[in-house]
Coordinates of C-alpha atoms and ligand atoms in Angstrom, one line a residue:
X1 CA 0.0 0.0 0.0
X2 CA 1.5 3.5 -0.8
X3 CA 2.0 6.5 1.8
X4 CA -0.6 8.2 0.4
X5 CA -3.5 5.5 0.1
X6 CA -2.4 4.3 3.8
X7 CA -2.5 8.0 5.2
X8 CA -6.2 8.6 3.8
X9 CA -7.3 5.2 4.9
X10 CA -5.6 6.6 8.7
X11 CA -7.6 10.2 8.3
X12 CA -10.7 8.1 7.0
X13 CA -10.6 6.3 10.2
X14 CA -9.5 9.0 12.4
X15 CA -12.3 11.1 11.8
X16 CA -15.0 8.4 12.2
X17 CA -16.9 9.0 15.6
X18 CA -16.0 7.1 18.3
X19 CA -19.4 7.7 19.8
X20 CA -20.5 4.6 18.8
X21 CA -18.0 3.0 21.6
X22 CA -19.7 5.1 24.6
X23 CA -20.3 3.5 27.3
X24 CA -23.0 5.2 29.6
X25 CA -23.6 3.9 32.9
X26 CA -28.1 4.3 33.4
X27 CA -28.2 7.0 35.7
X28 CA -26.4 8.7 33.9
X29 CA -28.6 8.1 30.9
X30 CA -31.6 9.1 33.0
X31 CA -29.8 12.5 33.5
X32 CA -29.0 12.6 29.3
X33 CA -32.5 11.4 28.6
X34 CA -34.1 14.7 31.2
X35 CA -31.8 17.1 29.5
X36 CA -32.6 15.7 26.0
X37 CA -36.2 16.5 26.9
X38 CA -35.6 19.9 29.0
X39 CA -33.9 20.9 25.5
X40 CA -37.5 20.7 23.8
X41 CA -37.8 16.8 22.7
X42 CA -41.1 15.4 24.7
X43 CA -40.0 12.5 26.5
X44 CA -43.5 10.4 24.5
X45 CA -41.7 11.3 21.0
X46 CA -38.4 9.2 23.0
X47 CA -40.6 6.6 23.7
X48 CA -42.1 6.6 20.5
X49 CA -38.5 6.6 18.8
X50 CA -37.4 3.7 21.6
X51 CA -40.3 2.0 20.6
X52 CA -39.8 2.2 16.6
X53 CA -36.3 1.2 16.9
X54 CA -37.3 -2.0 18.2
X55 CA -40.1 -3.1 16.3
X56 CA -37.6 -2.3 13.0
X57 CA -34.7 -4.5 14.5
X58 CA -37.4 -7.0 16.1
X59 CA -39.3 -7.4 11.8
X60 CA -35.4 -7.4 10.5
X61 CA -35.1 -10.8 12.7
X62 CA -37.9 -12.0 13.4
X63 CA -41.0 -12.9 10.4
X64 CA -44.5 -12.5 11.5
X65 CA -45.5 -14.2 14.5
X66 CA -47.3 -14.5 17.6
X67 CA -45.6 -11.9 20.3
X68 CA -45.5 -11.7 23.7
X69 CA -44.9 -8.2 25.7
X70 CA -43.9 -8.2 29.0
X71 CA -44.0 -4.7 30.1
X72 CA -43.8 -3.3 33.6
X73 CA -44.3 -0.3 36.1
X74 CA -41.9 2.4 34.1
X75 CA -40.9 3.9 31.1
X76 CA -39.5 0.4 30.0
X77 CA -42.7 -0.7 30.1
X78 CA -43.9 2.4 28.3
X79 CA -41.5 0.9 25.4
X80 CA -43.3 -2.0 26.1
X81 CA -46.8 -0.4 25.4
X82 CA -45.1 1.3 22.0
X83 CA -44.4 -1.8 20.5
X84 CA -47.5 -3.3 21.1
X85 CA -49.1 -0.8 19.3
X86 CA -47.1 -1.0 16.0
X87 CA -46.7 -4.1 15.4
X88 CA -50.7 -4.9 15.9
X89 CA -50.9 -1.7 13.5
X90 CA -48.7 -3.8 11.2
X91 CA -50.7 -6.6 11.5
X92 CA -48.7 -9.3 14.1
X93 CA -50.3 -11.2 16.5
X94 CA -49.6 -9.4 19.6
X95 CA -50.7 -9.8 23.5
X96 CA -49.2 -8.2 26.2
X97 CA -48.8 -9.1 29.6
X98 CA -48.7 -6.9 32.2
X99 CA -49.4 -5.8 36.3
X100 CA -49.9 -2.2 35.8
X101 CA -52.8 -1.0 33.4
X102 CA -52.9 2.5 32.5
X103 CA -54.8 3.1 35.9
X104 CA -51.3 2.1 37.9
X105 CA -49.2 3.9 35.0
X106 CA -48.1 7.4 34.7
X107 CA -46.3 9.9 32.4
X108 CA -45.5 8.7 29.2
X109 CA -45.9 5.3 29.9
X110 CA -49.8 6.0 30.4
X111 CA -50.0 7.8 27.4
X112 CA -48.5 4.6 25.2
X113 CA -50.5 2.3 27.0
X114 CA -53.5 3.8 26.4
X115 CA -52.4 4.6 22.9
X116 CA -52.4 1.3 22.0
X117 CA -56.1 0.4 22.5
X118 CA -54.9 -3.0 23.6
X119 CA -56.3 -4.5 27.1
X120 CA -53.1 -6.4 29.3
X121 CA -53.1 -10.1 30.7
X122 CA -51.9 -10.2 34.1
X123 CA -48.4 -11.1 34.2
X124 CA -49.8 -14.7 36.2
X125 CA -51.9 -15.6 33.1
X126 CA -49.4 -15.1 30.4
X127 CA -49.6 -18.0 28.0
X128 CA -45.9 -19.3 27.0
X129 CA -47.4 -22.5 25.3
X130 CA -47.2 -21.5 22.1
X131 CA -43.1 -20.8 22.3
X132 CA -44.1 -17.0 21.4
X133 CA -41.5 -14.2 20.7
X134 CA -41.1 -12.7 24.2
X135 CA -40.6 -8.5 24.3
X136 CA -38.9 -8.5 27.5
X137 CA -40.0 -4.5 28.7
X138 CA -40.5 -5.1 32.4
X139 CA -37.4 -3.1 33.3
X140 CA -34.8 -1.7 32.1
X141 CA -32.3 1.0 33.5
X142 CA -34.5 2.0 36.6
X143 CA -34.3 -1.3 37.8
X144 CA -34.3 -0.8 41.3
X145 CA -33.3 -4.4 43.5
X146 CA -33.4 -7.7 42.8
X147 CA -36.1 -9.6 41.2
X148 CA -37.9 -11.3 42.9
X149 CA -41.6 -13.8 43.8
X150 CA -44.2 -13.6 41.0
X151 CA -41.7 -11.2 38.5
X152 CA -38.8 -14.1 39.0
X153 CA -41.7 -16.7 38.6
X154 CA -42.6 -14.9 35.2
X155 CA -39.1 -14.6 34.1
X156 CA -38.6 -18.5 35.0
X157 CA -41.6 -19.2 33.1
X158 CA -40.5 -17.3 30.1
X159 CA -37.3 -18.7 29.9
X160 CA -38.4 -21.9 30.2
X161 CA -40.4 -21.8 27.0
X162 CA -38.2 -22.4 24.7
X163 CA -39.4 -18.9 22.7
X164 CA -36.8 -16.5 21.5
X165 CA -36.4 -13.0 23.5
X166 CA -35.8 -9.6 23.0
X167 CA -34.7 -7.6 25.6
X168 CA -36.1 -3.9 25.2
X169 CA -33.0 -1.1 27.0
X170 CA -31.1 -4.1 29.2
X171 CA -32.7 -8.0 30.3
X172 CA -35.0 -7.3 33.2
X173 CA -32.8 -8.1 36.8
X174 CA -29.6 -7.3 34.7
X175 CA -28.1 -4.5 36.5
X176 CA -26.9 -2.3 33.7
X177 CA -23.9 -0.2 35.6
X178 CA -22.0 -3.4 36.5
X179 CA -23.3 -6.6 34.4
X180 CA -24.7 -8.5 37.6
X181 CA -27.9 -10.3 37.6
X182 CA -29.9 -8.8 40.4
X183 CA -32.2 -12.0 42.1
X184 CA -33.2 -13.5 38.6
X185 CA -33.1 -12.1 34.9
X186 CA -34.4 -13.8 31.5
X187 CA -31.4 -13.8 28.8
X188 CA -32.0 -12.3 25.8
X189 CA -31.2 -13.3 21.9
X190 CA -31.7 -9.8 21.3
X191 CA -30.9 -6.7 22.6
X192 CA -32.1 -3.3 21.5
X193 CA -30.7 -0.5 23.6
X194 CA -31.4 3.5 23.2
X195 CA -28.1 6.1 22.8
X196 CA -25.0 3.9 23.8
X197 CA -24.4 0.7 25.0
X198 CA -24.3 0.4 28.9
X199 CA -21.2 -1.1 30.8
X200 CA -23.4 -3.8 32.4
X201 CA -24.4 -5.2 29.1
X202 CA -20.6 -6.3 28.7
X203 CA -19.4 -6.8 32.1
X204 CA -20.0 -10.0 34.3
X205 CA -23.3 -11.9 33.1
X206 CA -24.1 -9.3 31.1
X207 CA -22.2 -10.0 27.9
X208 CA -24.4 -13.6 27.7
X209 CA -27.2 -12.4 28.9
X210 CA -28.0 -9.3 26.3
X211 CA -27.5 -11.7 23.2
X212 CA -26.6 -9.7 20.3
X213 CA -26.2 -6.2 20.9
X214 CA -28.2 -3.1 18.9
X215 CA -27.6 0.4 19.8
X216 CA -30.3 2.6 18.6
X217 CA -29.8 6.6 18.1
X218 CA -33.3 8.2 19.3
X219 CA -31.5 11.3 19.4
X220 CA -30.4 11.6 22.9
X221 CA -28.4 14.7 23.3
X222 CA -25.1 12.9 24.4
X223 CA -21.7 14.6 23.9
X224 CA -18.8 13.1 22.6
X225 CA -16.5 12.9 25.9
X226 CA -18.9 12.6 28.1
X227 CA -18.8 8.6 28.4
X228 CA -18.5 5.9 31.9
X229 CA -16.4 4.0 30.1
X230 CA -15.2 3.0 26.2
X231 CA -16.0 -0.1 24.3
X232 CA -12.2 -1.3 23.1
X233 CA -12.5 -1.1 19.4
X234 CA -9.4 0.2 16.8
X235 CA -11.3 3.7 16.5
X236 CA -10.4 4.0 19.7
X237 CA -6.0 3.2 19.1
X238 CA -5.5 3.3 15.9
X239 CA -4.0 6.6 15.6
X240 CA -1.7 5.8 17.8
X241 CA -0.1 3.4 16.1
X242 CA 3.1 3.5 14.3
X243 CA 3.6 2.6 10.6
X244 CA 7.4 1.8 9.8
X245 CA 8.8 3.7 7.8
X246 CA 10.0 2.1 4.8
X247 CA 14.1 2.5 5.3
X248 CA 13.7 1.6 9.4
X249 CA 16.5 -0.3 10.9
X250 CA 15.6 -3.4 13.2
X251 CA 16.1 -0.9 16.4
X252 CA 14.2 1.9 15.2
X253 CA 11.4 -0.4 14.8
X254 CA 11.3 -1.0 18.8
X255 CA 13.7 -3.1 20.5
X256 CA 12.3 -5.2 23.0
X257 CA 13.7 -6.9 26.1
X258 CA 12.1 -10.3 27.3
X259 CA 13.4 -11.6 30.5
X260 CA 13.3 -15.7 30.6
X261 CA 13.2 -17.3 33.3
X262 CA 14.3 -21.0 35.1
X263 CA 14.6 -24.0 32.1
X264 CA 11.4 -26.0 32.8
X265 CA 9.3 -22.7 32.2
X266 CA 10.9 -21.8 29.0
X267 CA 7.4 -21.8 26.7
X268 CA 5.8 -18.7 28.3
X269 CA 8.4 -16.1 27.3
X270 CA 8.9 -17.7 24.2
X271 CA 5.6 -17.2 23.4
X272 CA 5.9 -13.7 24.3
X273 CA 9.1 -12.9 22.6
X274 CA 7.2 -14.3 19.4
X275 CA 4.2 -12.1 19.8
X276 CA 6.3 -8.9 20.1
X277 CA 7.6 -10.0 17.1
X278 CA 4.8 -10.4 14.6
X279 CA 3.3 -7.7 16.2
X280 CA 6.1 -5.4 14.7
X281 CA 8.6 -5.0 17.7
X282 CA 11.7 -5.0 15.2
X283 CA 14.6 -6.4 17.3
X284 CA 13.4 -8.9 20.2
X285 CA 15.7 -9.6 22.7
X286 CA 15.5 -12.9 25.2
X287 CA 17.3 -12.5 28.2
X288 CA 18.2 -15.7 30.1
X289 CA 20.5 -17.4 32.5
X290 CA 23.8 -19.4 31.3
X291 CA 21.8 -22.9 32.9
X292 CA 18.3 -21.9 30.5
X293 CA 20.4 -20.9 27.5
X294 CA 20.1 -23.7 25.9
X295 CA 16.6 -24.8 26.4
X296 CA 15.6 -21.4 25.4
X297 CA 17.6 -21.6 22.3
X298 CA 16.0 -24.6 21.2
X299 CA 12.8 -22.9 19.2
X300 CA 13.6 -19.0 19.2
X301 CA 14.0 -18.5 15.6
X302 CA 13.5 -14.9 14.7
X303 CA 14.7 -13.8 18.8
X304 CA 17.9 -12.8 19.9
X305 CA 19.5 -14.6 22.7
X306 CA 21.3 -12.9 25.4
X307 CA 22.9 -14.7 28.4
X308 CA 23.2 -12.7 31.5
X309 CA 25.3 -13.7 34.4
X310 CA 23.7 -12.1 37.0
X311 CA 21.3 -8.9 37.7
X312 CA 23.9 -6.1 37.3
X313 CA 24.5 -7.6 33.8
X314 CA 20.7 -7.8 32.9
X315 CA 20.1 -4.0 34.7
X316 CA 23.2 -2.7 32.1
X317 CA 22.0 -4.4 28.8
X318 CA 17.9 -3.0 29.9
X319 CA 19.3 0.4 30.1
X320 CA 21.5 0.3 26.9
X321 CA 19.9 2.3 24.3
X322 CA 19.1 -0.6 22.0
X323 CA 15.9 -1.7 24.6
X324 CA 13.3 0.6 24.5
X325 CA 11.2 -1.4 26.2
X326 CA 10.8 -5.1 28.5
X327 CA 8.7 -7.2 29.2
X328 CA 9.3 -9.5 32.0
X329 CA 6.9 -12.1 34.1
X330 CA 5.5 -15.1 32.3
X331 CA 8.1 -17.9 32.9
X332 CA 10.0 -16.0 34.9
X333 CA 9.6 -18.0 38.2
X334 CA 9.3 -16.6 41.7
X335 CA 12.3 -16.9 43.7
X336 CA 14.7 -14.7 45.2
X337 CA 16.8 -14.8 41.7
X338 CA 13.5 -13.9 40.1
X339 CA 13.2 -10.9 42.5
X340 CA 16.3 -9.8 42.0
X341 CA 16.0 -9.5 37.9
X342 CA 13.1 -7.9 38.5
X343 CA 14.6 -5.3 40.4
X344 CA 17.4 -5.0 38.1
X345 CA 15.0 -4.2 35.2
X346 CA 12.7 -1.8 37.1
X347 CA 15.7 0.3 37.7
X348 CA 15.8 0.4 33.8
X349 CA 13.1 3.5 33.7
X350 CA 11.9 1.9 30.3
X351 CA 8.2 0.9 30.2
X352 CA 7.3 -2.2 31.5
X353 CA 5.1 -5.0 30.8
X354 CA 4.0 -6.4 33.8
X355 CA 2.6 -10.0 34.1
X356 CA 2.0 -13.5 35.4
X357 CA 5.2 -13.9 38.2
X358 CA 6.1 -10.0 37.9
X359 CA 2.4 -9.8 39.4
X360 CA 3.5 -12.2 42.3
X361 CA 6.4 -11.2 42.9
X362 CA 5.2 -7.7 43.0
X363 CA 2.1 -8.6 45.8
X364 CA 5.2 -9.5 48.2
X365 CA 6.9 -6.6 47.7
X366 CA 4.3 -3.6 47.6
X367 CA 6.8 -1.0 47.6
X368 CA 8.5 -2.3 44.4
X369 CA 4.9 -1.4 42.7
X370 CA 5.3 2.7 43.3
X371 CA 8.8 2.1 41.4
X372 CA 7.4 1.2 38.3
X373 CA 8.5 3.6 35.4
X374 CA 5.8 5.5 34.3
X375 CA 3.8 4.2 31.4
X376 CA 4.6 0.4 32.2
X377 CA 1.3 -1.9 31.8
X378 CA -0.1 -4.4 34.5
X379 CA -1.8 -7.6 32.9
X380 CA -3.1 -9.3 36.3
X381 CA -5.9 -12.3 36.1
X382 CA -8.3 -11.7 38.7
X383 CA -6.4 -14.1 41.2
X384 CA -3.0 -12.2 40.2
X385 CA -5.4 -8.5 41.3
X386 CA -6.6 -10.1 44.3
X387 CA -2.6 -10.7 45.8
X388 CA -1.7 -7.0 44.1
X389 CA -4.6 -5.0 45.3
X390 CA -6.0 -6.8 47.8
X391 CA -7.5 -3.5 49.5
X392 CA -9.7 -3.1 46.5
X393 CA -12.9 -3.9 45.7
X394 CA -16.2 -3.4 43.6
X395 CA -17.0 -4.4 39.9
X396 CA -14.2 -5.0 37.5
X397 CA -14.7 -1.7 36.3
X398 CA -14.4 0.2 39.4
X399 CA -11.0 -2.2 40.3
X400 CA -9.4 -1.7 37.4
X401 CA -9.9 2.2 37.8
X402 CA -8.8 2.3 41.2
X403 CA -6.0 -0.2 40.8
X404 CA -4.7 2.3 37.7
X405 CA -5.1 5.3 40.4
X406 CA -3.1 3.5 43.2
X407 CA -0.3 2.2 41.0
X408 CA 0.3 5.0 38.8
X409 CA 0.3 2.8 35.9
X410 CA -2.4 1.1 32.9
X411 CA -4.0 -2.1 34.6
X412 CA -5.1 -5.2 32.3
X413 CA -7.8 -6.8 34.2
X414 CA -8.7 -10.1 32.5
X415 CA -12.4 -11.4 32.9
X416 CA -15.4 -12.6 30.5
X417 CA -14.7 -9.0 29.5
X418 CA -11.4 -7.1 30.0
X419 CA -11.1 -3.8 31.5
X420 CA -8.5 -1.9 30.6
X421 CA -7.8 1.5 33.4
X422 CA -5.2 4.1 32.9
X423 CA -4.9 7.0 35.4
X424 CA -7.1 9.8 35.0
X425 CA -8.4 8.4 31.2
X426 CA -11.6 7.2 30.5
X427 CA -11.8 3.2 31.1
X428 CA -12.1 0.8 28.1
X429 CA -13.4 -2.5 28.0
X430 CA -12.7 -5.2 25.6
X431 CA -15.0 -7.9 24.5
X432 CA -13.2 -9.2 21.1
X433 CA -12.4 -12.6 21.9
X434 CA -13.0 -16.2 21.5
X435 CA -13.5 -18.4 24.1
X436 CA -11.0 -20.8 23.1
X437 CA -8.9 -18.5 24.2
X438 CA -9.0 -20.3 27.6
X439 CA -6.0 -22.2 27.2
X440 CA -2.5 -22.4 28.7
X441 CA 0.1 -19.6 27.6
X442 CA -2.8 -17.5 26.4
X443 CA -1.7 -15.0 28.8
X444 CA 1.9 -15.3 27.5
X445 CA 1.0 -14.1 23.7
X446 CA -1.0 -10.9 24.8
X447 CA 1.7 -9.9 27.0
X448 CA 3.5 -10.0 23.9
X449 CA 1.5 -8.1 21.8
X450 CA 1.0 -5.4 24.3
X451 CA 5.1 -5.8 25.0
X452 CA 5.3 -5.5 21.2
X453 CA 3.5 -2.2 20.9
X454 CA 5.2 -0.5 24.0
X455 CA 8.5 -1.2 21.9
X456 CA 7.1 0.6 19.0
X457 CA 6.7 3.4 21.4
X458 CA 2.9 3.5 21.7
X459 CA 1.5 5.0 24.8
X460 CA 0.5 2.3 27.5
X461 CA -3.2 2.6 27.3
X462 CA -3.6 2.2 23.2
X463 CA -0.7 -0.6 24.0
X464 CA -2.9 -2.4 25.9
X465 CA -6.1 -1.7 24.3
X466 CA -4.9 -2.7 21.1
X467 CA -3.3 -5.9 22.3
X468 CA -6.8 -7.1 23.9
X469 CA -8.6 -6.3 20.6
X470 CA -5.8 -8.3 18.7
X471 CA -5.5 -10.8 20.9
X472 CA -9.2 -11.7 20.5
X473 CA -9.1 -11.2 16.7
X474 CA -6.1 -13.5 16.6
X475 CA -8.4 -16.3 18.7
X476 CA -11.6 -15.5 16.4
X477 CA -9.8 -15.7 13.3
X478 CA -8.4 -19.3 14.9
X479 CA -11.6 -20.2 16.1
X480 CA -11.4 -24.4 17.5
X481 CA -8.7 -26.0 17.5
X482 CA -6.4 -22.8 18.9
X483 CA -3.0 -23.6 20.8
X484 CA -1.1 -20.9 22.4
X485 CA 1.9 -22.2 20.7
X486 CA 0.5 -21.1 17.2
X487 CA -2.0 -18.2 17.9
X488 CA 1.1 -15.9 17.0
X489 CA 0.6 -17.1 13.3
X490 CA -2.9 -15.2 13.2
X491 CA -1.5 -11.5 15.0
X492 CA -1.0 -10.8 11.1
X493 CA -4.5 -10.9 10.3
X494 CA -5.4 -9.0 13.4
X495 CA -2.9 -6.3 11.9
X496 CA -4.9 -6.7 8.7
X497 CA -8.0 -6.1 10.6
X498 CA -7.1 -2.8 11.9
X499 CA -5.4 -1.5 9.0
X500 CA -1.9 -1.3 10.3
X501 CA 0.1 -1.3 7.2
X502 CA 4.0 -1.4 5.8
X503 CA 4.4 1.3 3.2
X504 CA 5.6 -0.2 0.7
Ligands
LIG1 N1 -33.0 7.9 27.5 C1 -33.4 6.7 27.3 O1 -32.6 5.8 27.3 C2 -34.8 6.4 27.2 C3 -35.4 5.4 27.9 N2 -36.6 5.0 27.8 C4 -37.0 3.8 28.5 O2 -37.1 4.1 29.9 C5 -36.5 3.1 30.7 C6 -36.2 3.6 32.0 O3 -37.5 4.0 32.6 P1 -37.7 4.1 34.2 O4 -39.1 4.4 34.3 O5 -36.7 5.1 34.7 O6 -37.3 2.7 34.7 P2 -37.9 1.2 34.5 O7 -39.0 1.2 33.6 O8 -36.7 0.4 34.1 O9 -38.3 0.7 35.9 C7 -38.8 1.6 36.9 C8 -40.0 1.0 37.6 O10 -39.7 -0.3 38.0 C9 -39.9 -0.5 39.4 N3 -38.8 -1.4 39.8 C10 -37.5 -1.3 39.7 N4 -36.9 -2.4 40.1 C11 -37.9 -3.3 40.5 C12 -37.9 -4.6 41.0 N5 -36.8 -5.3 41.1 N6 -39.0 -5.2 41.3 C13 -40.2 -4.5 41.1 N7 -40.3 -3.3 40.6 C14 -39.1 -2.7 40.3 C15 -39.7 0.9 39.9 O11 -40.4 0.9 41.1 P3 -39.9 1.8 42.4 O12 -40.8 1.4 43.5 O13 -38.5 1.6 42.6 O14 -40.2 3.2 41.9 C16 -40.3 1.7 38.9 O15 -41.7 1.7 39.0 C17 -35.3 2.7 29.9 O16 -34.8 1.5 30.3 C18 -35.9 2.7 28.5 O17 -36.5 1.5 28.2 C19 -37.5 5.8 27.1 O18 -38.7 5.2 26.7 C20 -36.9 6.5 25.9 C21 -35.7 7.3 26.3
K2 K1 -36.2 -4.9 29.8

């Protein structure tokens, strides 16, 4: 691809919205939704828009057939009611089920219910028998506690019927800031959600119990900045990222330090060293003891090998100007020789990648934590955070934040969905991956890529975002049958997949 073509395709990109990756936690969305309407939009023509966004994902899914609404005491119900009303005005077999007739309703909600000339079931008599399609409107984000006695029963009910759902704004019991289901929920093939995506749709259960994911523009008036949290997509990093220039030396294109560690764990920085690699880190360097040398040299290929007597000689060659960054954990074991060559590289002031027994090894020794150079990155499992930050607690997204506050650096936290925290930035959370990515030395290759990034001189946070989102492309592009040991072969098509191109 030439210069040119690869610099329009950057601007092309670069001026895309990242709206679409807002993440907006719902009471915040209740404050958007009152400003949107103090600002002259009736809250009904919302709820008419809400409503009209689902019925046109609902008929792009679903052919005619029976429906059944559940719709409850709010303005999700009020959704609810909307629905109802247009698709029996288009001619679908529709009941709805419901506790609170227009008598118990208010607001808007009362104005769609009794809009839609339709008379409710109570929730008690809905009939499931016929496998309907379920509108799941009972509530959405002003759910309030947990669900619970005849609204669990219902749920139950519902789910047990085989029928497909769609969840209108979140499931009903899903709790929408942090992805926990509140006493029961119903999960959803479908979910149709109004203005941006909310964390709790990705977090926790969240991610399985929304189904497949629609955000609907019902022209909230939400401002570009003013998000909880991001969903990890390139739009988000790719500016960031370096293209080589086409005459680059090997150094110039990042050099990267990989500390080994004892013989019989020789795989895991392997791994790493070859992820840096592919990922573009131009001159990868494996540092190991005289006793490992030779294990390690076994299947290095493309890496250096360096052998390092002892700390003093690993602390010189990390601060030589050839490393411009290291990363240093998996396989590096957790004794005191470990601790001691991890000292010798923090002392390096290069950025760090952070992972595995660096994680351990830091837990023991707190103080060593508030001596990481600045822009290093943190990669910790939740077992991993527990030892590091054992003080802190609350949802994964709320840890990771605080965790990136305490230490001063970007924290990886690894779940169903990854949150990725730097200090005093919004937080980002990744759900691009596979789940065959649950395999041994997983852990090993995205320290690589994010190792492999930091060499190229990116900034910790787009390191780190961008090495979640690749790491997950990787798996998906793998798809069954993945190994650790050859996911490295598909970081090129994750590369592909977010346009980062050679010149030439
Ligand atoms: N800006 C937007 O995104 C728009 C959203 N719309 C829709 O409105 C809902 C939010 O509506 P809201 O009325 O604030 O909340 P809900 O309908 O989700 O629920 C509130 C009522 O539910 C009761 N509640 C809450 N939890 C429980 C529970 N566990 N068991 C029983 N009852 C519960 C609550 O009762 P309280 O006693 O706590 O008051 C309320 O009665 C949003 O999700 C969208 O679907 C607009 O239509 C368009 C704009
Ligand atoms: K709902």
């Amino acid at each position: 691809m030439s210069a040119g073509r690869s610099n329009a395709l950057r601007l092309m990109m670069n001026s895309a919205p990242k709206s679409g990756r807002q993440l907006i936690f719902p009471a915040h969305m209740a404050e958007i939704d009152a400003r949107t309407i103090a600002g002259g939009t009736p809250g009904i023509v919302l709820m008419e828009r809400a409503g009209q966004a689902v019925v046109t994902v609902l008929r792009g899914i679903w052919p005619r057939r029976p429906v059944l609404i559940l719709a409850g005491p709010g303005n999700n119900g009020g959704d609810g009611w909307v629905i109802a009303r247009l698709l029996k005005e288009a001619g679908w077999p529709v009941t709805i089920a419901s506790d609170w007739p227009a008598g118990a309703l208010k607001g808007d909600a009362k104005l769609a219910c009794e809009a839609s000339g339709i008379t409710p079931v109570p929730l008690e008599e809905a009939d499931f028998s016929a496998a309907p399609l379920i509108v799941d409107a009972l509530f959405g984000a002003g759910l309030a506690r947990s669900i619970e006695g005849k609204l669990a029963e219902v749920l139950r009910r519902a789910a047990a019927s085989g029928g497909p759902v769609l969840a209108v704004d979140l499931p009903s019991g899903l709790c929408g800031t942090r992805g926990e289901v509140l006493g029961d929920s119903l999960k959803a093939d479908v979910t149709v959600t109004f203005g941006a995506a909310k964390p709790g749709h990705l977090l926790a259960e969240g991610r399985c119990y929304s189904g497949q994911l629609h955000v609907a523009d019902i022209g909230l008036d939400l401002c570009e900045g003013e998000e909880d949290a991001l969903w990890n997509h390139p739009l988000l990093w790719w500016d960031r990222m370096p293209l080589p220039p086409s005459a680059a030396h090997k150094y110039a294109r990042g050099g990267l330090l990989v500390v080994g560690g004892p013989r019989h764990q020789g795989g895991a920085a392997r791994l790493t060293a070859k992820a840096a690699a592919v990922t573009g880190a131009g001159a990868v360097t494996l540092a190991v003891s005289a006793q490992a040398a030779d294990i390690y040299a076994a299947s290095i290929d493309a890496i250096m090998l360096r052998t390092v007597r002892d700390e003093s000689e690993l602390a010189d060659f990390a601060a030589s100007d050839k490393i411009a960054a290291i990363a240093i954990g998996p396989g590096l074991g957790t004794d005191e020789k470990a601790a001691a060559w991890l000292g010798a590289v923090l002392s390096a002031g290069k950025p760090l990648l952070l992972d595995a027994d660096a994680l351990t090894l830091l837990a023991k020794r707190a103080e060593r934590l508030a001596g990481c150079p600045e822009g290093s990155v943190l990669t910790p499992h939740e077992g991993e955070f527990k030892r590091l930050f054992s003080d802190v607690s609350g949802s994964p997204l709320e840890r990771a934040e605080e965790a990136a506050r305490k230490s001063g650096q970007t924290v990886l936290l690894k779940g169903a969905a990854t949150v990725i925290s730097a200090p005093g930035k919004t937080p980002v959370i990744n759900t691009r991956s596979s789940p065959y990515l649950a395999t041994a030395g997983s852990g090993d290759v995205l320290s690589g890529i994010i190792a492999g990034w930091l060499a190229q001189g990116v900034d910790s946070q787009a390191a780190a975002g961008a090495g979640a989102w690749m790491h997950g492309e990787s798996s998906l592009q793998y798809g069954p049958g993945l190994t650790a040991d050859t996911l490295w072969q598909k970081i090129p098509n994750a590369l592909h997949a977010i346009g980062a191109r050679t010149d030439d």
